[in-house]
Short mmCIF file of C-alpha atoms and ligand atoms in Angstrom, two decimals:
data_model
loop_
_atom_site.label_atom_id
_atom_site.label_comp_id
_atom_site.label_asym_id
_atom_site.label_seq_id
_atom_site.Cartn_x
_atom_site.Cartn_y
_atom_site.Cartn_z
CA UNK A 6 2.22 -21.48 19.38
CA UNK A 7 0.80 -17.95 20.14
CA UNK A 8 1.48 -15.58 17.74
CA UNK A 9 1.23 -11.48 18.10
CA UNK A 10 0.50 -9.36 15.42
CA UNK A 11 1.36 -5.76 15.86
CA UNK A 12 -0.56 -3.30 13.78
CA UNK A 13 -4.24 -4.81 12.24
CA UNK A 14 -4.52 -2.71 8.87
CA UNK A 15 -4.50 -4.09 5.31
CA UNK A 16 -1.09 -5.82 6.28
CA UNK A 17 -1.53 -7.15 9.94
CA UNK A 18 -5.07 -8.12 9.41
CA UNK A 19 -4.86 -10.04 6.24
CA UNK A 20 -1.44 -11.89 8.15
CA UNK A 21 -4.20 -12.78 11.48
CA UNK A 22 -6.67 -14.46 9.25
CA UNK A 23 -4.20 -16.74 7.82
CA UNK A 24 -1.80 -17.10 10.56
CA UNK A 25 -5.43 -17.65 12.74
CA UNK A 26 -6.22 -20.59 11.15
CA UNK A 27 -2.28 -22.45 12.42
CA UNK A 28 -1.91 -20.45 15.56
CA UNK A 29 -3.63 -18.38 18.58
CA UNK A 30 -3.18 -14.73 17.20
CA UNK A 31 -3.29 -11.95 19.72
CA UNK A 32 -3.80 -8.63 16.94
CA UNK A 33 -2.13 -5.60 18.79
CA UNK A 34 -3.76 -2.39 17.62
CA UNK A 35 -3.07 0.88 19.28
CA UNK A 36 -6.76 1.91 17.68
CA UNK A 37 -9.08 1.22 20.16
CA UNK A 38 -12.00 1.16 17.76
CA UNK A 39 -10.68 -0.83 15.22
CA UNK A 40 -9.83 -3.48 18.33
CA UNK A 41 -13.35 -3.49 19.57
CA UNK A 42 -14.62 -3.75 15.90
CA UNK A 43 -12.56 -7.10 15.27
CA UNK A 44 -13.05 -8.73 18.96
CA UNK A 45 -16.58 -8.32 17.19
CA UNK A 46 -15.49 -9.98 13.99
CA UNK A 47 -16.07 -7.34 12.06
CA UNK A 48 -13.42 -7.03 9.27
CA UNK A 49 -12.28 -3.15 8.10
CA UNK A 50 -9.84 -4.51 5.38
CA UNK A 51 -10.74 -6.13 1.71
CA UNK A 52 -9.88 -9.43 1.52
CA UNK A 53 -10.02 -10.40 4.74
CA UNK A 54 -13.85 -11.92 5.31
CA UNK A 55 -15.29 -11.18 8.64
CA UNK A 56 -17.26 -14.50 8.76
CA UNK A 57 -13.27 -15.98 8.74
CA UNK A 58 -12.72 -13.43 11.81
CA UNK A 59 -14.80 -14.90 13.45
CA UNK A 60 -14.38 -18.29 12.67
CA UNK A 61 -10.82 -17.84 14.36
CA UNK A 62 -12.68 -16.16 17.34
CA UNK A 63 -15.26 -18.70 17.77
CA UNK A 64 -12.23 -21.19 17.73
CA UNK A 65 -10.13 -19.04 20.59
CA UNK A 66 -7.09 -18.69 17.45
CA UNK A 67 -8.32 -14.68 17.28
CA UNK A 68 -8.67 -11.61 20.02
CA UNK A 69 -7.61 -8.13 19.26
CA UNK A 70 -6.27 -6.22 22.31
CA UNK A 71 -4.14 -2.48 22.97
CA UNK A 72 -2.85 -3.99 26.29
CA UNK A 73 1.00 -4.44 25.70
CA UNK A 74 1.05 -6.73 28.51
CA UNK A 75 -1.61 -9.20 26.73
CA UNK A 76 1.14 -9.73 24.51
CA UNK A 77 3.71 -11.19 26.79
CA UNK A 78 3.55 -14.68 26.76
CA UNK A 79 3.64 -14.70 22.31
CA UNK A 80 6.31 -16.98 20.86
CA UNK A 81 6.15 -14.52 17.48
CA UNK A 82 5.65 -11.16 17.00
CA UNK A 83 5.42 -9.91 13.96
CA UNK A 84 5.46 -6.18 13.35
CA UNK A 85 3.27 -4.72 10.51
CA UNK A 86 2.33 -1.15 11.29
CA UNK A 87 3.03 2.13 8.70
CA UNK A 88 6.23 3.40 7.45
CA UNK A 89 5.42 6.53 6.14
CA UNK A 90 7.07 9.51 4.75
CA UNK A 91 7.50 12.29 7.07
CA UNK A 92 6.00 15.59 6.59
CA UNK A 93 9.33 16.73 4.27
CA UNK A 94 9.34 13.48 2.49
CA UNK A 95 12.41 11.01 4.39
CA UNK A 96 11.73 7.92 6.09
CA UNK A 97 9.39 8.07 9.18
CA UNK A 98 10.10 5.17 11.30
CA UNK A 99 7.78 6.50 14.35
CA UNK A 100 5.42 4.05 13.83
CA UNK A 101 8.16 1.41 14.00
CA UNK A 102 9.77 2.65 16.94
CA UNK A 103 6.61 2.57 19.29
CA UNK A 104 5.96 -1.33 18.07
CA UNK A 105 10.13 -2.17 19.30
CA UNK A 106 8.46 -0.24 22.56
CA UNK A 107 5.49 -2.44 22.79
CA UNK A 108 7.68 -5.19 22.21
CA UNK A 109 10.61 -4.07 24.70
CA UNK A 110 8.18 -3.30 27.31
CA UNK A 111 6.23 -6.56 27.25
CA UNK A 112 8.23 -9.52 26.15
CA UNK A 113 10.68 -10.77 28.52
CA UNK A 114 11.40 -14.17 27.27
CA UNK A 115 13.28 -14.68 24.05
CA UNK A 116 10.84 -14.69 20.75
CA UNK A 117 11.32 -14.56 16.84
CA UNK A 118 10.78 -10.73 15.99
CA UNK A 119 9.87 -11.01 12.13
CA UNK A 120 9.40 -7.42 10.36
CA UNK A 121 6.32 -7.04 7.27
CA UNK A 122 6.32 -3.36 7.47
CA UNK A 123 8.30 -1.81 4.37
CA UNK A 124 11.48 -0.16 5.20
CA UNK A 125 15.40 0.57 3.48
CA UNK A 126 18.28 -1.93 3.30
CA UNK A 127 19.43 -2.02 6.94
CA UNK A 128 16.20 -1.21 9.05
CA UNK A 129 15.67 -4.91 10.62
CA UNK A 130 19.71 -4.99 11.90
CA UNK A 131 20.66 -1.66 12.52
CA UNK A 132 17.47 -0.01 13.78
CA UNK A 133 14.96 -2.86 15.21
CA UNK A 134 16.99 -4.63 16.71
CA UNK A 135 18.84 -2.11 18.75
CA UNK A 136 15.91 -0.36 19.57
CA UNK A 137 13.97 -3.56 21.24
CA UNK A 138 17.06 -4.21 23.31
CA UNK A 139 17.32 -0.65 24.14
CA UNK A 140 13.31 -1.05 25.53
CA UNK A 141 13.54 -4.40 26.96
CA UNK A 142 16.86 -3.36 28.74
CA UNK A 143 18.84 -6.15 27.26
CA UNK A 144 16.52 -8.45 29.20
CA UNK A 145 16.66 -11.08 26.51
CA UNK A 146 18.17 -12.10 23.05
CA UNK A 147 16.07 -12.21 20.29
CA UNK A 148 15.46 -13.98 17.37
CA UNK A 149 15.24 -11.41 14.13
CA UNK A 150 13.77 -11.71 10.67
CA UNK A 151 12.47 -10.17 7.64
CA UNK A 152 9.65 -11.38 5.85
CA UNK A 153 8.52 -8.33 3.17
CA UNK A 154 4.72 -8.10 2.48
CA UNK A 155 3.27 -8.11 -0.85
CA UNK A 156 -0.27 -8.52 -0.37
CA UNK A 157 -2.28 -6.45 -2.74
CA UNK A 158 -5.94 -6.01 -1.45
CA UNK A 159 -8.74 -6.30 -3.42
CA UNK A 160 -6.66 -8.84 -5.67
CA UNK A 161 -8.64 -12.54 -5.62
CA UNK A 162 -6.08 -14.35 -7.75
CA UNK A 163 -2.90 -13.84 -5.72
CA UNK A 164 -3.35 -14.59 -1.88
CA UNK A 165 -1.04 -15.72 1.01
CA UNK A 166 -0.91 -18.38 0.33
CA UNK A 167 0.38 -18.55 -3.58
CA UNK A 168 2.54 -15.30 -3.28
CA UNK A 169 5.77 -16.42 -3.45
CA UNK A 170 7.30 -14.64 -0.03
CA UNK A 171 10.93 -13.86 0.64
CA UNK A 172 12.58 -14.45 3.60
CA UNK A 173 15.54 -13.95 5.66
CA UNK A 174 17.08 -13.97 9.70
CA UNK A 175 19.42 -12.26 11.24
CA UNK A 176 20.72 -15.84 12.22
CA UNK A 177 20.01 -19.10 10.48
CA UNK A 178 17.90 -20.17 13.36
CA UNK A 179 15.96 -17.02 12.72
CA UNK A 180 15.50 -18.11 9.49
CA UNK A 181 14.92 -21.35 10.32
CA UNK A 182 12.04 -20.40 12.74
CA UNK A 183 10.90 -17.76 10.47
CA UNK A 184 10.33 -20.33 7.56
CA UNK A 185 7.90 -22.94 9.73
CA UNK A 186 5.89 -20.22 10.86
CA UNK A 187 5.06 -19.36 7.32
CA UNK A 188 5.14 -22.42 5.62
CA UNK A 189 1.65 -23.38 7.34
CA UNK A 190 -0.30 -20.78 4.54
CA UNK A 191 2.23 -20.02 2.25
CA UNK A 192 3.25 -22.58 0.05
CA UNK A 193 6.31 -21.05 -1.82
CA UNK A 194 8.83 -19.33 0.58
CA UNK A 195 12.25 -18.14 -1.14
CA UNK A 196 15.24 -17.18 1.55
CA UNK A 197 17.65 -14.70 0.56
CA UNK A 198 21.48 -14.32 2.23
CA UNK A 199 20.22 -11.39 4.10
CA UNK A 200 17.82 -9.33 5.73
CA UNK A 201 19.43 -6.28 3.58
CA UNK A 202 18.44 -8.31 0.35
CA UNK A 203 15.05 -8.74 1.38
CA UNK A 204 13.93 -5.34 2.70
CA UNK A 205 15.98 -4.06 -0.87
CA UNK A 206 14.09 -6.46 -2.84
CA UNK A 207 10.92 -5.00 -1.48
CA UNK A 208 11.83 -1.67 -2.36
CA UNK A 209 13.00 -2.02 -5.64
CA UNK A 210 9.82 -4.44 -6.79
CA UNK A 211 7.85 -0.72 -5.92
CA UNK A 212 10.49 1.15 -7.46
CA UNK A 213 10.07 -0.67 -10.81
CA UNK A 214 6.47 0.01 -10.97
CA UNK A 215 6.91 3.45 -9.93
CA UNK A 216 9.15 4.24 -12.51
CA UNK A 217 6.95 2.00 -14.98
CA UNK A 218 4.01 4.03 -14.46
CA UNK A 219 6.39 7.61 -14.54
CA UNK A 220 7.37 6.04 -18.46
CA UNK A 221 4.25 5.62 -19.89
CA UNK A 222 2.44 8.71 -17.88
CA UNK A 223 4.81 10.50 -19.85
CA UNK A 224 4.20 8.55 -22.93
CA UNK A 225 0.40 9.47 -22.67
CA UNK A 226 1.56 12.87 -22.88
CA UNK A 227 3.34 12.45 -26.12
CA UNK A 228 1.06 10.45 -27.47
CA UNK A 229 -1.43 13.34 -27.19
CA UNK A 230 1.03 15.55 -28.35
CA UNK A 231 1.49 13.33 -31.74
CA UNK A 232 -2.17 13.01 -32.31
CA UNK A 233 -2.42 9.16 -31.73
CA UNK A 234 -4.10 6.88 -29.46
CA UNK A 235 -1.98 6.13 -26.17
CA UNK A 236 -3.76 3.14 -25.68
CA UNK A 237 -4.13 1.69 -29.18
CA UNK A 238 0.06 2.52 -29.27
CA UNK A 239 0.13 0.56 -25.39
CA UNK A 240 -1.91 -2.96 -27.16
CA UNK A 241 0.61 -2.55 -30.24
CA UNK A 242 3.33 -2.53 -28.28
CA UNK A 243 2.15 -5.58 -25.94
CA UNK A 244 1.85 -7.73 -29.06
CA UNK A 245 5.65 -8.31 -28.84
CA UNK A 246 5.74 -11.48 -26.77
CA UNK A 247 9.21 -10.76 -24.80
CA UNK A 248 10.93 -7.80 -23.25
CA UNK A 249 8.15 -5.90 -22.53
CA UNK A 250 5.61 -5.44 -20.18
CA UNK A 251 2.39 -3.43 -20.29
CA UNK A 252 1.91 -0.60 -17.82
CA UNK A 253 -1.40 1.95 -18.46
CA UNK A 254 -1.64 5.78 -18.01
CA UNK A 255 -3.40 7.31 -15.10
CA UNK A 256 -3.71 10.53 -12.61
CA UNK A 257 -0.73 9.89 -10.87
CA UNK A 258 0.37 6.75 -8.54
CA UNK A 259 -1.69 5.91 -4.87
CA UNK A 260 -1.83 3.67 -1.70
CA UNK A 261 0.71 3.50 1.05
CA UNK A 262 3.12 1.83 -1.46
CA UNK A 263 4.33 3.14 -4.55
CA UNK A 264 4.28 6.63 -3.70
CA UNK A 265 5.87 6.35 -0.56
CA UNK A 266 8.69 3.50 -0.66
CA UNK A 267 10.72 4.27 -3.85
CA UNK A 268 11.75 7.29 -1.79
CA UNK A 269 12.72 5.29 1.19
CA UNK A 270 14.92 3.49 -1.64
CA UNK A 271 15.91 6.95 -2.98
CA UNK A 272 16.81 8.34 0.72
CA UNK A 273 18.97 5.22 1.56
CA UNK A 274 20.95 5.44 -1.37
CA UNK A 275 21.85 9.54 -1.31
CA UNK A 276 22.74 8.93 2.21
CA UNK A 277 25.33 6.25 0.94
CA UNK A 278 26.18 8.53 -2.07
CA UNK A 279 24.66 6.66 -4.55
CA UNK A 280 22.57 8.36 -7.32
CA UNK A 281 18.82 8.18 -7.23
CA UNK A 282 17.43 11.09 -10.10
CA UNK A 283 15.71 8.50 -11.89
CA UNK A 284 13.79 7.04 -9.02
CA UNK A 285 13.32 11.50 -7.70
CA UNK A 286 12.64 12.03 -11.51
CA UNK A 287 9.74 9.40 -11.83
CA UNK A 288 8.48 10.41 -8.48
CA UNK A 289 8.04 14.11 -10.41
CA UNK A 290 6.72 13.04 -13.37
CA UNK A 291 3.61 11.05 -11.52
CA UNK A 292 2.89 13.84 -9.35
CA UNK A 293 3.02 16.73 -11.94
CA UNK A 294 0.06 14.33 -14.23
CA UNK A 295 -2.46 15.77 -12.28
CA UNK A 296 -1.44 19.62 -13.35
CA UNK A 297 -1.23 18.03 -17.13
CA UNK A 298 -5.42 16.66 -16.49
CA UNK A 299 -6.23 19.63 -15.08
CA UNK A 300 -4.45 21.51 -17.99
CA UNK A 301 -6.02 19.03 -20.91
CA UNK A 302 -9.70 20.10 -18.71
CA UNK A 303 -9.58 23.67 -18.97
CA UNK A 304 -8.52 23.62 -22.94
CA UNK A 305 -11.31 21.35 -23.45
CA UNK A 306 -13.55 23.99 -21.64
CA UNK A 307 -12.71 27.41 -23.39
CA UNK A 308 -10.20 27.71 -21.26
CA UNK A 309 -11.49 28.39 -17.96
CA UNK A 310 -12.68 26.57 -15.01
CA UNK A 311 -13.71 29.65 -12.85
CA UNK A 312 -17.54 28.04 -11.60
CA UNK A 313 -17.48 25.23 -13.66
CA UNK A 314 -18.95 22.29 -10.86
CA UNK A 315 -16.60 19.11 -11.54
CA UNK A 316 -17.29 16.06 -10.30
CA UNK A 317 -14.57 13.38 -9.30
CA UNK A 318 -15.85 9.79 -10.41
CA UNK A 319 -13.67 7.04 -7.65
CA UNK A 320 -11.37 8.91 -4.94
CA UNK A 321 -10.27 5.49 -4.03
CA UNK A 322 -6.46 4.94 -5.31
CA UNK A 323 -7.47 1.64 -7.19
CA UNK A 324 -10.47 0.30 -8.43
CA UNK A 325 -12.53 -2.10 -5.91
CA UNK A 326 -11.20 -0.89 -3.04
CA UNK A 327 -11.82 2.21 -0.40
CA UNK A 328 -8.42 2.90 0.37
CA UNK A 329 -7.75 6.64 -0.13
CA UNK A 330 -4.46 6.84 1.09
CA UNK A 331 -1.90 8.99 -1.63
CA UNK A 332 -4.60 8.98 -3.71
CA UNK A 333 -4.29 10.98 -7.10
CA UNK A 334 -7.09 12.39 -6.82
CA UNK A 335 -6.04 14.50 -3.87
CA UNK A 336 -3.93 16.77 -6.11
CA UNK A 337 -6.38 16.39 -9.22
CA UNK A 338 -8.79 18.47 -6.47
CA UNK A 339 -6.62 20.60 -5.56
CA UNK A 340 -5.60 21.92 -9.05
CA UNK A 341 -9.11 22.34 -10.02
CA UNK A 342 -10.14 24.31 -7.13
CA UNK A 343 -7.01 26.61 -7.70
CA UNK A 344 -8.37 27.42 -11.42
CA UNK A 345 -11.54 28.26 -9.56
CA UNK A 346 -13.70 25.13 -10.08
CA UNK A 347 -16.47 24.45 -7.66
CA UNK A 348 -15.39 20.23 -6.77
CA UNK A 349 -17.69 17.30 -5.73
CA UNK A 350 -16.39 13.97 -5.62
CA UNK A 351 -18.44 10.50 -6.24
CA UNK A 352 -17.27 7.28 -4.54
CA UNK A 353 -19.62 4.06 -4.55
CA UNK A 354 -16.89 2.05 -2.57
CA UNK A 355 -15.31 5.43 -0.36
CA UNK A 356 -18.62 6.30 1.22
CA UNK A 357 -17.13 9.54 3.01
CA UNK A 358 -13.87 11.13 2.61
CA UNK A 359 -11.89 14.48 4.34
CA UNK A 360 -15.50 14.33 6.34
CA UNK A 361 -17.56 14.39 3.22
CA UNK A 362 -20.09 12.15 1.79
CA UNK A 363 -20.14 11.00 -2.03
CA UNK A 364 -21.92 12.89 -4.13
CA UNK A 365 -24.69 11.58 -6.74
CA UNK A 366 -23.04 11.03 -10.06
CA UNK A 367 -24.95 13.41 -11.68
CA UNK A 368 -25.99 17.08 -12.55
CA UNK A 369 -22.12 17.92 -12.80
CA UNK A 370 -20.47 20.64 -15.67
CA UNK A 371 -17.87 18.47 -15.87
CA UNK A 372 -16.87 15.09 -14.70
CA UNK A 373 -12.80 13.97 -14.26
CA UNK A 374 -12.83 9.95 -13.82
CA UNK A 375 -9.98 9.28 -11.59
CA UNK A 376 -10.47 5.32 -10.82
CA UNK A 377 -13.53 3.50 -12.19
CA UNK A 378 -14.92 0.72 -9.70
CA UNK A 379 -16.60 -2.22 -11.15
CA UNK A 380 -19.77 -1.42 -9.97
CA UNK A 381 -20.36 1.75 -11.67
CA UNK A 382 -21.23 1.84 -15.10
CA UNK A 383 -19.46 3.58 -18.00
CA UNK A 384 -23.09 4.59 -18.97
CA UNK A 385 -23.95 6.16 -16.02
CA UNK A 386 -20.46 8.10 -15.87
CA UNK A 387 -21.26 9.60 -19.74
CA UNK A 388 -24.73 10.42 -18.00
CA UNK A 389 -23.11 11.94 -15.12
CA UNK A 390 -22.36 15.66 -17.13
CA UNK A 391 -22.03 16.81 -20.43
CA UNK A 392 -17.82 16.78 -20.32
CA UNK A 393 -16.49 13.58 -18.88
CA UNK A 394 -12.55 13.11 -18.63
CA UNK A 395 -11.55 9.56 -17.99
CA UNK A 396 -8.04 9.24 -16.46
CA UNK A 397 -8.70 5.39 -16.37
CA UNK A 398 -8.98 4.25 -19.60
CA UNK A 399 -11.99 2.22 -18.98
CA UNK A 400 -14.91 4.97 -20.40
CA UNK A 401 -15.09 4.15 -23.98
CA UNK A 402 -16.77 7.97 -25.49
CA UNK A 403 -15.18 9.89 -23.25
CA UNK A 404 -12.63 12.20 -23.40
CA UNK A 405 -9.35 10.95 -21.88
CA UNK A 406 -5.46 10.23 -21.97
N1 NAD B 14 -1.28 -2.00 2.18
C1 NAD B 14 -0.56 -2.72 1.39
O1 NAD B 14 -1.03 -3.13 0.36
C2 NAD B 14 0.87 -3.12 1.74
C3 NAD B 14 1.50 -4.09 0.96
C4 NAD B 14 2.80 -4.46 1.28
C5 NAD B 14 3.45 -3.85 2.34
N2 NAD B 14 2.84 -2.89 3.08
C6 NAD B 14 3.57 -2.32 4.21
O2 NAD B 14 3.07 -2.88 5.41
C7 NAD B 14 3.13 -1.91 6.47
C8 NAD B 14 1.73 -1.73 7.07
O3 NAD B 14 0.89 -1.20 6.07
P1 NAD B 14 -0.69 -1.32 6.13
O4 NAD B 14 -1.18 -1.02 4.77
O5 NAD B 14 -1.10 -2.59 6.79
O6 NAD B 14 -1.03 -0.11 7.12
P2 NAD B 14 -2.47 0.25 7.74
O7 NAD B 14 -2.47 1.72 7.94
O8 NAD B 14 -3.56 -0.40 6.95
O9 NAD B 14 -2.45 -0.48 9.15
C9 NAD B 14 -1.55 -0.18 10.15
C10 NAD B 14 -2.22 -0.44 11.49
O10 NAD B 14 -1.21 -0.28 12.47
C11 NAD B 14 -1.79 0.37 13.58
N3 NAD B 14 -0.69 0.95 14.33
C12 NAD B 14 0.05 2.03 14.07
N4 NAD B 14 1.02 2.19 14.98
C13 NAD B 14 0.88 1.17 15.85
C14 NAD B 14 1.58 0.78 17.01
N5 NAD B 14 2.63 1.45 17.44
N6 NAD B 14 1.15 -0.31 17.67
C15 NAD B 14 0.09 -1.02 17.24
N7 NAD B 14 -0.61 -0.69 16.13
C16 NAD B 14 -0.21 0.37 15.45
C17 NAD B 14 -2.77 1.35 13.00
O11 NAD B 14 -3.76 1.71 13.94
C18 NAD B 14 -3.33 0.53 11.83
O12 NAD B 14 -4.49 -0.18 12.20
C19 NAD B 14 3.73 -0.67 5.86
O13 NAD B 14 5.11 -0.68 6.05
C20 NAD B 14 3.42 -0.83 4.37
O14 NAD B 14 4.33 -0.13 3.57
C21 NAD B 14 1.55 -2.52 2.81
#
C-alpha cells in the first residue's frame, strides 16, 4: 500500500512517521528545503523524532519528493497542507486548491482522497471534490473522506495513536477504506454520518477553547479590577468536581489553530445566516489582551514607556515548542513599540524570529513574559530586569494577570 502525504508540516509529518511504519509514504512538499532536509532524516517538527525518519527511510517506507508525478502510482493521498485566513480574515483555501491540482494532475487511477487540513462544514463535498475532478478532467472517480487532525505538538501524553480520531466518507466504501488505513496506529477511530459532521466537529472543538480562553481573559481583567487573585479565584473554582473546566489567562490565543478556525466556523455560518457574535466577540476579546498588558505595563512604570528597553521572555505561542505562528506576542510588540518602547525579545526554543536572533535574558528595563518554556528558569526571568510582567502565570514574584 503506498501512501502520499501532501504537505510535511506539524500535520503531514507527524501523519508520515506513523503511517511510515504500516505503509511506503511518499511526503509531497512544495518546499524544496524542507524535502531535502527529510530525504536526510532530519525532522523540522516536535514530536516527530528524526532517528524514526530515518528508520522509515532506511526501511524504503519514507522519501520526501516536490515531483507531482512521483506521486502517481499512491493508493492514498492524504491532504494536510494550511488553511489559513486570508489577508481580510475569510477562509483561504489556496493552499487546498493547489494540493486537488497536484492530485488532479498526477493520479489517474482511482484512490481514497482523505482530507486532515481544517476547513468549514462542506469543504471535502462541495469544494475538493469538484476541484480534483475539475484537474484530473474527470479521468477517474474517487474515493473521498474526512479524517480531522488533532495532534497537538509538543504534547507526550496524547499521540496518534491514543487520540480518539473521527472519521467519515463521502461513501461507505470511503469510509470503509478510510477506517483500515488508520486503524494500523490509531487505536480508537469514531465515524460520524457525515463528512459535514466531522469537519464541524473540528471546528467547534477550537471554537470552545477559543471562546474558553476569551471568558476567563476577561475574567483576569475583573479580577484585577476587584483586587483579588485571578488565579487563586481559577483553583477555587476548579475545586467543584463537575460542570466546570479550568481554562488560565494569557496574552491572547496562538498557533495555526485557535486563532484562525473559529472564524472559518464564524464565516460559514453568516454566509448561511446564522449568528456568530459570540464566536466574532471572543475572537475580540483575545486580541484586544495584549492592549490591556501593555496598558497594566505603562501604569506600573509612571506611566510611560517612551525608551524604556522591554524584553519579551518566549515568542513561541506555547511553551516547549518553536512554533511562532499567531503568536501573542506579535501584537504585545507591536503595542509597546507604539508607546515608544525600545523591544528585544528572548526565545531559548525560537532561536531567530522576523530575521532576528534571541536576545540574552538580561540587562532589560522591563521584561513582559509571554510563554515560559521549561527550560528557563523563573529565577533567571526575575534576574532578567528590575520590572518583570508574567502573562503566563508560571513566575511566582512577578508582577502579572
Ligand atoms: N499544527 C497543528 O497543531 C494542527 C492541528 C490540527 C489540525 N491542523 C490543520 O492541519 C493543516 C496543516 O497544518 P500544519 O500545522 O501541518 O501546517 P504547516 O504549515 O506546519 O505545514 C504545511 C506544509 O504544507 C506545505 N505545503 C503548502 N502548500 C502545499 C502544496 N500545495 N503542496 C504541497 N505542500 C504544500 C508547506 O510547505 C508546509 O511544509 C491545517 O489545516 C491546520 O489547520 C493543524
Amino acid at each position: 500500500m503506498k501512501v502520499a502525504i501532501i504537505g510535511q508540516g506539524y500535520v503531514g509529518l507527524t501523519i508520515s512517521a506513523y503511517a511510515g511504519e504500516h505503509y511506503e509514504v511518499c511526503g509531497f512538499d512544495n518546499n524544496l528545503s524542507v524535502v531535502h532536509q527529510l530525504n536526510k532524516g532530519i525532522s523540522h517538527i516536535e514530536g516527530v523524532k528524526s532517528s524514526d525518519l530515518q528508520n522509515c527511510i532506511n526501511a524504503g517506507r519514507y522519501r520526501a519528493t516536490n515531483t507531482g508525478s512521483d506521486i502517481a502510482d499512491v493508493d492514498i493521498v492524504v491532504i494536510a497542507v494550511p488553511t489559513p485566513l486570508s489577508k481580510d480574515r475569510k477562509p483561504d483555501l489556496t493552499f487546498i486548491d493547489a494540493a486537488c491540482k497536484t492530485i488532479g494532475d498526477n493520479i489517474k487511477k482511482s484512490v481514497l482522497v482523505i482530507n486532515e487540513s481544517t476547513s468549514f462544514p462542506g469543504t471535502l463535498r462541495n469544494y475538493i471534490k469538484p476541484r480534483i475532478e475539475k484537474y484530473s478532467g474527470l479521468v477517474v472517480e474517487h474515493l473521498y473522506a474526512i479524517s480531522p487532525e488533532r495532534v497537538d505538538p509538543g504534547r507526550e501524553d496524547y499521540n496518534q495513536k491514543n487520540t480518539p480520531r473521527l472519521y467519515a466518507g463521502l461513501t461507505p466504501e470511503a469510509s470503509k477504506r478510510t477506517r483500515e488505513f488508520y486503524s494500523k496506529f490509531c487505536d480508537n477511530l469514531i465515524e460520524v454520518s457525515s463528512p459535514e459532521v466531522a469537519e464541524a466537529a473540528k471546528l467547534f472543538e477550537n471554537t470552545f477553547r477559543q471562546v474558553n480562553i476569551a471568558l476567563v481573559n476577561e475574567f483576569a481583567q475583573i479580577a484585577h479590577s476587584l483586587g483579588i487573585n485571578v488565579y487563586e479565584t481559577l483553583d477555587a473554582a476548579n475545586t467543584k468536581p463537575y460542570g466546570f473546566m479550568k481554562f488560565t489567562p494569557s496574552a491572547g490565543v496562538g498557533g495555526h489553530c485557535i486563532p484562525v478556525d473559529p472564524t472559518y466556523l464564524a464565516a460559514v455560518a453568516e454566509e448561511n445566516g446564522a449568528p456568530a457574535t459570540f464566536i466574532r466577540r471572543a475572537n475580540e476579546v483575545n486580541l484586544e489582551m495584549s492592549e490591556y498588558i501593555v496598558d497594566r505595563i505603562q501604569a506600573d512604570n509612571g506611566g510611560s514607556l517612551q525608551g524604556k528597553s522591554v524584553l519579551i521572555v518566549g515568542v513561541a505561542y506555547k511553551p516547549n515548542v518553536a512554533d511562532v505562528r499567531e503568536t501573542a506576542a506579535e501584537l504585545v510588540i507591536k503595542h509597546l513599540r507604539d508607546r515608544g518602547a525600545v523591544v528585544s525579545w528572548h526565545d531559548e526554543v525560537v532561536s531567530t524570529w522576523h530575521g532576528v536572533s534571541s536576545a540574552p535574558l538580561s540587562g532589560a528595563d522591563i521584561a513582559v513574559v509571554i510563554t515560559k518554556h521549561d527550560v528557563v528558569s523563573e529565577q533567571d526571568i526575575l534576574a532578567s530586569a528590575p520590572y518583570v510582567f508574567d502573562t503566563s502565570g508560571k513566575v511566582a514574584g512577578a508582577k502579572g494577570l
